[in-house]
Coordinates of C-alpha atoms in Angstrom, one line a residue:
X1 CA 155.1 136.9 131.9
X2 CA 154.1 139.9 130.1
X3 CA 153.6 139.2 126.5
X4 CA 154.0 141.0 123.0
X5 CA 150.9 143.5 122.6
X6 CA 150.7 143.6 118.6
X7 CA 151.1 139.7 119.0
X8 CA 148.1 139.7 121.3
X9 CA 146.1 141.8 119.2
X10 CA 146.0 139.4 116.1
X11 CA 146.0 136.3 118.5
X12 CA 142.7 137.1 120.7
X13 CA 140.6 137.0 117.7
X14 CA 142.3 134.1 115.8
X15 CA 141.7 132.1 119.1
X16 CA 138.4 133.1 119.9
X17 CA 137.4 132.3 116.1
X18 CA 139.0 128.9 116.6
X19 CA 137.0 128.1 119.8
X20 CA 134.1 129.0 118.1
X21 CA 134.9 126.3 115.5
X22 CA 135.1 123.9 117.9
X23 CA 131.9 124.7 119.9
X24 CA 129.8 124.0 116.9
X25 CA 131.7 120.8 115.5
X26 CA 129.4 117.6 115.8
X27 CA 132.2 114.6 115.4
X28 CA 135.6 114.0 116.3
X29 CA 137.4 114.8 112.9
X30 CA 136.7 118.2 112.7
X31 CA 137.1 118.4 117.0
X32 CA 140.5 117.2 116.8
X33 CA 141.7 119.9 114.0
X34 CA 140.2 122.3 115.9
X35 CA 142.3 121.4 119.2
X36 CA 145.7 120.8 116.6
X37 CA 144.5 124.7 115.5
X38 CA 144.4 126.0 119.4
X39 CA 147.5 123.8 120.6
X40 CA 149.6 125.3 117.9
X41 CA 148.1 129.0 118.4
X42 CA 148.9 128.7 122.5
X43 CA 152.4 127.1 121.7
X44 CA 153.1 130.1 119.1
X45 CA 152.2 132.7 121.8
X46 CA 153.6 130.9 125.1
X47 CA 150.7 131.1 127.1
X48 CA 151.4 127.6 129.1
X49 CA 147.2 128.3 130.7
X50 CA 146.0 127.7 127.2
X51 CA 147.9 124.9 126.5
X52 CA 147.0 122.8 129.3
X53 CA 143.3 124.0 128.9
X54 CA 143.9 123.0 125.2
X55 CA 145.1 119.6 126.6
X56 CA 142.3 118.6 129.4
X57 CA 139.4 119.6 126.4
X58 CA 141.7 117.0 124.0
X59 CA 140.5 114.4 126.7
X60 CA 137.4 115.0 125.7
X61 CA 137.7 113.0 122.5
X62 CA 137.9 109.4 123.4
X63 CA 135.0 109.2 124.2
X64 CA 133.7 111.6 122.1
X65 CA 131.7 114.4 124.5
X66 CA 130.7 116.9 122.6
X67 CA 129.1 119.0 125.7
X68 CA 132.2 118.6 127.6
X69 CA 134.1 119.9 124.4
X70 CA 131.6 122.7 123.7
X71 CA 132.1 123.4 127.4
X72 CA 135.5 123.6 126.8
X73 CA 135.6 125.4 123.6
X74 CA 133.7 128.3 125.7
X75 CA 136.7 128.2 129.1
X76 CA 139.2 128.2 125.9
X77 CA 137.6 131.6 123.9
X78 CA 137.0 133.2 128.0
X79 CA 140.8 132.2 129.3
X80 CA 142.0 134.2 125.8
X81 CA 140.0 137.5 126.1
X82 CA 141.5 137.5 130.0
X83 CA 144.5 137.3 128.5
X84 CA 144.8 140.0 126.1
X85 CA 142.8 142.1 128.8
X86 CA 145.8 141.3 130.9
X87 CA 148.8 141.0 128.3
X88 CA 150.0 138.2 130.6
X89 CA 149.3 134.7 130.6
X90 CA 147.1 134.7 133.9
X91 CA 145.5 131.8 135.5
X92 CA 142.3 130.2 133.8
X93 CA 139.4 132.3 134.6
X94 CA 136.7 129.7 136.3
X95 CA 133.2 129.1 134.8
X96 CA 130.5 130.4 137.8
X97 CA 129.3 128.1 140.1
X98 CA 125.9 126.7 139.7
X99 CA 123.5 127.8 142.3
X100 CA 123.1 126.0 145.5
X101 CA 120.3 123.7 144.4
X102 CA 117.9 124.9 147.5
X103 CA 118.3 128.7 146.5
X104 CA 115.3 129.7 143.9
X105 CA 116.4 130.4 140.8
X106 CA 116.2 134.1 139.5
X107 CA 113.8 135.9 137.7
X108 CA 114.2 135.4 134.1
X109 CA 115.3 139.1 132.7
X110 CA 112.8 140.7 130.3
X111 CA 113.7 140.8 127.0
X112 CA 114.1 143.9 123.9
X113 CA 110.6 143.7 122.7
X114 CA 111.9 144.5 119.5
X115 CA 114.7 141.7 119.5
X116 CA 111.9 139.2 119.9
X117 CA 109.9 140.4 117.6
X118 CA 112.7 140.3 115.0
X119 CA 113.9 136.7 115.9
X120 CA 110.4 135.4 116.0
X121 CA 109.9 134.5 112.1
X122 CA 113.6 133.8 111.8
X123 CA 113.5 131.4 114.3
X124 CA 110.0 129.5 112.7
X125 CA 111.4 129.9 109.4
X126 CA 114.6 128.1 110.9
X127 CA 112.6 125.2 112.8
X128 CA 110.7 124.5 109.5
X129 CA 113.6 123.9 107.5
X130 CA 114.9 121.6 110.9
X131 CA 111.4 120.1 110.1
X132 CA 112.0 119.8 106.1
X133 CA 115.0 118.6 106.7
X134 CA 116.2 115.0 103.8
X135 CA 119.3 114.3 105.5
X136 CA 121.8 115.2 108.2
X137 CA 123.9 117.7 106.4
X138 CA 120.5 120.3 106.1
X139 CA 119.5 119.1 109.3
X140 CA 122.8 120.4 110.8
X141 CA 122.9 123.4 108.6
X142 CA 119.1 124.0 109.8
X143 CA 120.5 123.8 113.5
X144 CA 123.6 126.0 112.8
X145 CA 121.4 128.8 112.2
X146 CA 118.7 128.3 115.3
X147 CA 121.8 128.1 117.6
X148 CA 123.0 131.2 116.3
X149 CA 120.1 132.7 116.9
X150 CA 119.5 131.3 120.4
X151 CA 122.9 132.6 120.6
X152 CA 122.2 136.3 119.3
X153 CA 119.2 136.4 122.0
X154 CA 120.9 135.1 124.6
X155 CA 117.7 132.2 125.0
X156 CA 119.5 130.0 127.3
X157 CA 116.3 127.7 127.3
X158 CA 116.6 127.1 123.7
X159 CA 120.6 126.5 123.4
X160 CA 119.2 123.5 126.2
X161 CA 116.7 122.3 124.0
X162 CA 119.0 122.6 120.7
X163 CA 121.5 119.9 122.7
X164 CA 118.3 116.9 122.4
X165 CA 119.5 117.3 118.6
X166 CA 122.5 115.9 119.1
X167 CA 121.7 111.5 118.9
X168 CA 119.2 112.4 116.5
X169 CA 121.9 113.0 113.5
X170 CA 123.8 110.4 114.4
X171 CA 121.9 108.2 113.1
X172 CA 119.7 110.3 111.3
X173 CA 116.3 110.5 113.2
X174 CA 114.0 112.7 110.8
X175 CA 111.0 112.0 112.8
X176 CA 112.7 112.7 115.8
X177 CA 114.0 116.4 114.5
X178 CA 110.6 117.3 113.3
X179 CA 109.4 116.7 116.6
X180 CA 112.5 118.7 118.1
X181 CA 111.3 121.4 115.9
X182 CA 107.7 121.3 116.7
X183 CA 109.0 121.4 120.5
X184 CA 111.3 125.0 119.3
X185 CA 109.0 126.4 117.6
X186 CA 106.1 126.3 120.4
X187 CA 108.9 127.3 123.3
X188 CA 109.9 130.3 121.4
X189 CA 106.4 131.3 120.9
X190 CA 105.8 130.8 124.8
X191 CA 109.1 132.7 125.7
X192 CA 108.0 135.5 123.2
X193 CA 104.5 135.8 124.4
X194 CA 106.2 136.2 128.1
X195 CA 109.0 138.5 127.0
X196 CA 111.6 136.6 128.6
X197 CA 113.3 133.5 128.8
X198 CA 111.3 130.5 130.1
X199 CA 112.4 127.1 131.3
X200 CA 112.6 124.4 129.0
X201 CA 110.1 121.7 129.2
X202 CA 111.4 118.4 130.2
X203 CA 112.2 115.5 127.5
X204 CA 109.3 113.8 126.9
X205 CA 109.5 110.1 128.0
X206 CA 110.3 107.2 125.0
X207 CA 107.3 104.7 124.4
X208 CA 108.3 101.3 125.5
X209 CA 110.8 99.9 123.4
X210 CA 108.9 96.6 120.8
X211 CA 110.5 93.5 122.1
X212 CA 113.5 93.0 120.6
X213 CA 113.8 90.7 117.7
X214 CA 116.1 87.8 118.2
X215 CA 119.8 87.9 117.1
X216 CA 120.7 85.5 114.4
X217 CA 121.8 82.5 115.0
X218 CA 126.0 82.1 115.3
X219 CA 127.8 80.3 112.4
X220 CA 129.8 77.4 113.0
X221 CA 133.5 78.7 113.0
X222 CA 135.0 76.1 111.3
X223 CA 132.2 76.5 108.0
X224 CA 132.7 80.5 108.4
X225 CA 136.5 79.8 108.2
X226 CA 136.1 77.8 104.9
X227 CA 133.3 80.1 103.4
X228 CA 135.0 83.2 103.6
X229 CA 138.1 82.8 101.6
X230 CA 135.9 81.1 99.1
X231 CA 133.3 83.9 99.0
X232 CA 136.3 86.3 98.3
X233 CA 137.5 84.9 95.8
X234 CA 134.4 84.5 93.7
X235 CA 134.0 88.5 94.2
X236 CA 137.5 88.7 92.7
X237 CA 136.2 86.4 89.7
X238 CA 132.6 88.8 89.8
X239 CA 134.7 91.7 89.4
X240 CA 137.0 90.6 86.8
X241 CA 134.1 88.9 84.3
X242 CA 134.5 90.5 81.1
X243 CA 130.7 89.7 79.8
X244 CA 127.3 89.2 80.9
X245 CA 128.1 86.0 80.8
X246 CA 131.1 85.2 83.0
X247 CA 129.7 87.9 85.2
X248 CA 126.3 85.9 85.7
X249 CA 128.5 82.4 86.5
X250 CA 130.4 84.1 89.1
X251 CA 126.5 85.5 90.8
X252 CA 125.7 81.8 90.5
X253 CA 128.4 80.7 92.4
X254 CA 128.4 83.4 95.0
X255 CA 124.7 82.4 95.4
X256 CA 125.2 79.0 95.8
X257 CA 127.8 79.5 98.9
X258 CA 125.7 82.2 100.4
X259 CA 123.0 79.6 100.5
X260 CA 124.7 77.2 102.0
X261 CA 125.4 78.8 105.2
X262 CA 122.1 80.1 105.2
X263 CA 123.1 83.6 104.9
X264 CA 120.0 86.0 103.9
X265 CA 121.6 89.3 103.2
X266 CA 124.4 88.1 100.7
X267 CA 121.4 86.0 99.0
X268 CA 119.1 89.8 98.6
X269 CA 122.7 91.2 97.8
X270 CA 122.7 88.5 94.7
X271 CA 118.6 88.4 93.7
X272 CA 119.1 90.3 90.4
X273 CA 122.2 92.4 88.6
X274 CA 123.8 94.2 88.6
X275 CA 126.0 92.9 91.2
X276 CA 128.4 94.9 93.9
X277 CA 131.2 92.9 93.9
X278 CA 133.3 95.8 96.1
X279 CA 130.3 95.6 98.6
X280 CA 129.9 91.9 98.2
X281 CA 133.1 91.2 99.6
X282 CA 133.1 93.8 102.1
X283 CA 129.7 92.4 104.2
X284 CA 131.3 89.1 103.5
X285 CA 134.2 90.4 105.9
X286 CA 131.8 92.1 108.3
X287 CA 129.4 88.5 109.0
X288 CA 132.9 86.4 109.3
X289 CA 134.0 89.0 111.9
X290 CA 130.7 88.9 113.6
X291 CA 130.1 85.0 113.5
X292 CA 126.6 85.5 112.5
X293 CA 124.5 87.2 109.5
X294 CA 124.1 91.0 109.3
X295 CA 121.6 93.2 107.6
X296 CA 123.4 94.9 104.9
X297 CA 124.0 98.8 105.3
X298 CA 125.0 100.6 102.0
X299 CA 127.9 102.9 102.6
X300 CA 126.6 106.6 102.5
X301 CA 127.2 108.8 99.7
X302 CA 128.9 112.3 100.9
X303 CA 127.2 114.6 99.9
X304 CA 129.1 117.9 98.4
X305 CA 129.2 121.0 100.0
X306 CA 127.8 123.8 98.9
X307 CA 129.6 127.2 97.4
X308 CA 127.8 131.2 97.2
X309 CA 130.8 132.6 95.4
X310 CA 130.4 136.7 96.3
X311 CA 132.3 138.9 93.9
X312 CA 131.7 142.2 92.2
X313 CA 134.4 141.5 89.1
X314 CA 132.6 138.3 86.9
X315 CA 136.2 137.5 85.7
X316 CA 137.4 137.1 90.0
X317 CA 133.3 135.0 90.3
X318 CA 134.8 132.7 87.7
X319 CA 138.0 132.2 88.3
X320 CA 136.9 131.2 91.8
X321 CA 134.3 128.8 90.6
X322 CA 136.4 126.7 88.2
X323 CA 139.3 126.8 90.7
X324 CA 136.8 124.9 93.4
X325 CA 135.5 122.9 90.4
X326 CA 139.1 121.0 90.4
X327 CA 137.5 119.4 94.1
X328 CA 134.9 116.8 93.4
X329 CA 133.9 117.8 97.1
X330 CA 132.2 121.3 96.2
X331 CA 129.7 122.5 94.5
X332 CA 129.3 126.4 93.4
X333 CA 125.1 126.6 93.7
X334 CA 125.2 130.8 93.5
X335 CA 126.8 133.8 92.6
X336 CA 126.3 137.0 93.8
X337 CA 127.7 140.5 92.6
X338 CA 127.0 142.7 96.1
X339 CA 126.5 142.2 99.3
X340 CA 122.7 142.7 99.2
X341 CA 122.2 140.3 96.6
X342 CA 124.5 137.8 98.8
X343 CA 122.4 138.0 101.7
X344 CA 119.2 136.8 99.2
X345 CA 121.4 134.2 97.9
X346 CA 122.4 132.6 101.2
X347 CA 118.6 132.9 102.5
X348 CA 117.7 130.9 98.7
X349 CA 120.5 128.7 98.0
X350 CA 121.4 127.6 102.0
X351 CA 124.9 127.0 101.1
X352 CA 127.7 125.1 103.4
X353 CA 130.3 127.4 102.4
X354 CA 130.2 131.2 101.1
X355 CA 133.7 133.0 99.1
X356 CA 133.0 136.1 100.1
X357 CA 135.0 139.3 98.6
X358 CA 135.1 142.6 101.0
X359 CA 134.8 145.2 98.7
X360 CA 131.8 145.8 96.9
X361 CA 129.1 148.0 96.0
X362 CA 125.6 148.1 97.9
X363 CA 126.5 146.4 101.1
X364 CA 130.4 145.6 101.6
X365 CA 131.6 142.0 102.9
X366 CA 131.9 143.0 106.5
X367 CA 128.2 144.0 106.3
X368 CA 127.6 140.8 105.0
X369 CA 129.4 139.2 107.7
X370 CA 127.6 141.3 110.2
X371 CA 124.3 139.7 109.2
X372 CA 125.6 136.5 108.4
X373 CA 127.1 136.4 112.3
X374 CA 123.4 136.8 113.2
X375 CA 121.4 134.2 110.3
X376 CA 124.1 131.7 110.8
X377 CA 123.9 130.2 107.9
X378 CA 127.3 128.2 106.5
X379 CA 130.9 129.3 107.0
X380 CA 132.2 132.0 105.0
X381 CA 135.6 132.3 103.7
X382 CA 136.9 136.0 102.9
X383 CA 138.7 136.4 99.5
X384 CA 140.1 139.6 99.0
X385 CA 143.0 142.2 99.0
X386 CA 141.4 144.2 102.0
X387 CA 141.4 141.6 104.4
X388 CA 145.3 141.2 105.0
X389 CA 146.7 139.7 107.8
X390 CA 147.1 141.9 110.9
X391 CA 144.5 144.4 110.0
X392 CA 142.0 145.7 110.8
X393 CA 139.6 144.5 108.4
X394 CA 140.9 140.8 109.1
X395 CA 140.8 141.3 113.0
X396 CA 137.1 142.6 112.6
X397 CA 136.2 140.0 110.4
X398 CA 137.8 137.2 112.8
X399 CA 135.7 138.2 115.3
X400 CA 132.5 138.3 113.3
X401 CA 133.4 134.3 112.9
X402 CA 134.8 133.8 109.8
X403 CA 136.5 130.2 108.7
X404 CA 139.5 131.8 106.9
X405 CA 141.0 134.7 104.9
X406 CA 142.5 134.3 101.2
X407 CA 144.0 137.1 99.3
X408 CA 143.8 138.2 96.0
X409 CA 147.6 138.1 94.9
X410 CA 147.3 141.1 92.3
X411 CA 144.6 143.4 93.6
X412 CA 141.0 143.8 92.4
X413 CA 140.8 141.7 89.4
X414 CA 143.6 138.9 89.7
X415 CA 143.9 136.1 86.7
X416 CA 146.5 134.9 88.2
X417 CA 144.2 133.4 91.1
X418 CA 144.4 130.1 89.8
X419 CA 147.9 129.4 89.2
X420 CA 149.1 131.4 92.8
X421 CA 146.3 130.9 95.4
X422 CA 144.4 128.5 93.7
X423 CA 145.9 125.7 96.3
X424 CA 145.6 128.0 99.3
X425 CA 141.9 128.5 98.2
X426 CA 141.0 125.1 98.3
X427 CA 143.1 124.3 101.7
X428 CA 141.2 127.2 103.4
X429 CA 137.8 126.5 102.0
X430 CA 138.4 122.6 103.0
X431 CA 139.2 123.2 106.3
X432 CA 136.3 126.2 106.4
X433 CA 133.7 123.2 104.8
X434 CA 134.7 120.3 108.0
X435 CA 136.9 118.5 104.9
X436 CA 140.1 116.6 105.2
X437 CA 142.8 119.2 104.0
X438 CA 145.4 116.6 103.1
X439 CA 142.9 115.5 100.5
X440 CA 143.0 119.0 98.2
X441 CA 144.7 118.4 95.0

């Protein structure tokens, strides 16, 4: 079935942006909005090959593979090009086979001396910050950028080796990225002293695991069945003491139970005040479910994402910060007035998320974008008048990757940003940052 050229046009980018999304994602939350994003996109266009690709890479999800899905994100971005080539829906174009495993493998092509000269201290500049790296969200910011460049180079060896990241954020393994990032640095060193590509070296093999320490000891079921109700209850009391005093009777009494059944990590939870009574309660829950004592795990603090804001009017700059200042889930860490001074932000401030405007003196926003596509760093959402759907701005700056487009509703210099976009700001930027959109006020 042939299908509508100028439809095609604006879809093949839109798509292809889309898979990209999903290639990178690193959990099933943001996965699964990706696939809703590509089911509804190849339902809008009737191309039935895309929506049952769509459909096997949803399977994908429970259990969670993220090489399968990454796999499938790149089937999903090929199968569209072919069909805008075509302007038909056509049947899915098939990865290549993998080598017969007697055959040799190829020489390695040589690569552009000056490429690899260029991606050399970008690359170590990259692995250190992997190295540096507190937490998972710079850790997977760190990673976003040495896959991009991987990407840019076509290092096939180092995309391999940037997969071993993947158990290491979940949980977070800072030892075990450092030495993921001493094993990057050294292989592109090795693949730019040869000028090409090299195989990666194998995964180096785990020390024998400690012996493991015994599991605690199971809880009679009839005492757990007694404690528990009991235990909630005094956190209800805990929670509702109006003094130091009342608070410190209701500790006692938690105490007292907690010792009773012998259970250490409610007694460390109720050494010394001030005292959790949410997260009382809530291990409480966990150890009757279990039958046995837990270690206590804090609940981890999201941490916000951070916001370059790129705009050469201050009053558009600040009407964009105090809009995403009405989302406790952002924070604006940079300004910049050009394009020039954006790139030097986004190198200083690593943000999550950049507001970029297209317009602007020095270096516009699709030069911007044409670096960024290379440095990798964040997602960048377009905010301006040029970038309307349909043209030709918005189609190139699709394809250069980026997370979504917002217009300015009155030009240049709009003061009405706040009252008209100011919601379609924060849904875009939301979905750009991995964030539940349903949560925006």
């Amino acid at each position: 079935m042939t299908l509508d050229r100028e439809m095609l046009d604006a879809f093949v980018p839109e798509f292809e942006a889309e898979a990209v999304r999903l290639a990178m994602v690193r959990d099933a939350a943001p996965a699964q909005r990706a696939l809703d994003q590509l089911r509804a996109m190849a339902a809008a266009l009737g191309a039935p090959s895309l929506a049952r690709m769509v459909e096997d890479a949803a399977l994908a999800l429970d259990p969670l593979d993220l090489p399968a899905l990454h796999r499938a994100a790149e089937a999903l971005a090929r199968q569209a090009r072919a069909v805008g080539e075509a302007g038909a829906d056509v049947a899915p174009v098939p990865a290549a086979p993998p080598p017969a495993a007697a055959a040799p493998p190829p020489p390695a092509p040589s690569l552009d001396r000056e490429i690899l000269d260029a991606l050399a201290p970008e690359f170590d500049a990259a692995c250190a910050k992997l190295a540096a790296a507190g937490d998972e969200g710079a850790a997977g910011r760190a990673l976003d950028g040495l896959r991009a460049l991987a990407g840019a180079a076509g290092l096939a060896s180092l995309k391999l080796l940037l997969d071993r990241a993947l158990p290491l954020l979940d949980p977070f393994d800072a030892a075990g990225l450092r030495d993921l990032a001493a094993v990057l640095a050294s292989h592109a060193a090795l693949i730019v002293a040869h000028g090409e590509d090299r195989p990666p070296p194998a995964p180096s093999t785990p020390p024998v695991a400690p012996l493991a320490t015994p599991a605690a000891a199971a809880l009679d079921p009839e005492m757990l069945a007694a404690f528990t109700p009991e235990f909630q209850a005094g956190c209800l009391r805990l929670a509702a003491a109006t003094d130091e005093a009342e608070a410190a009777r209701a500790a006692d009494s938690l105490r007292a139970m907690a010792e009773a059944l012998g259970l250490d990590s409610l007694r460390t939870l109720l050494a010394e005040p001030p005292f959790d009574a949410t997260a009382l309660a809530s291990h409480a829950a966990a150890i009757a479910i279990a039958g046995q004592d837990l270690p206590f795990a804090p609940a981890p603090t999201a941490a916000k994402r951070r916001v370059l804001v790129v705009d050469d009017s201050a009053m558009m700059r600040r009407l964009v910060r105090e809009t995403l200042a009405t989302d406790p889930d952002f924070e604006v860490v940079g300004e910049a007035a050009d394009g020039v001074r954006a790139l030097a932000a986004m190198r200083d401030c690593q943000p999550d998320l950049t507001m970029l405007d297209i317009e602007m003196p020095e270096l516009d926003g699709i030069g911007v974008m044409r670096r960024w596509a290379l440095e990798g760093i964040g997602q960048v959402v377009i905010v301006s008048s040029a970038a309307r759907p349909g043209s030709a701005t918005a189609v190139e700056a699709r394809r250069l990757g980026v997370a979504g487009i917002v217009g300015k509703p009155s030009g240049a210099l709009s003061p009405d940003l706040k009252q008209r976009q100011g919601e379609a700001l924060l849904r875009t930027a939301r979905r750009a940052a991995g964030l539940p959109v349903e949560a925006a006020r």
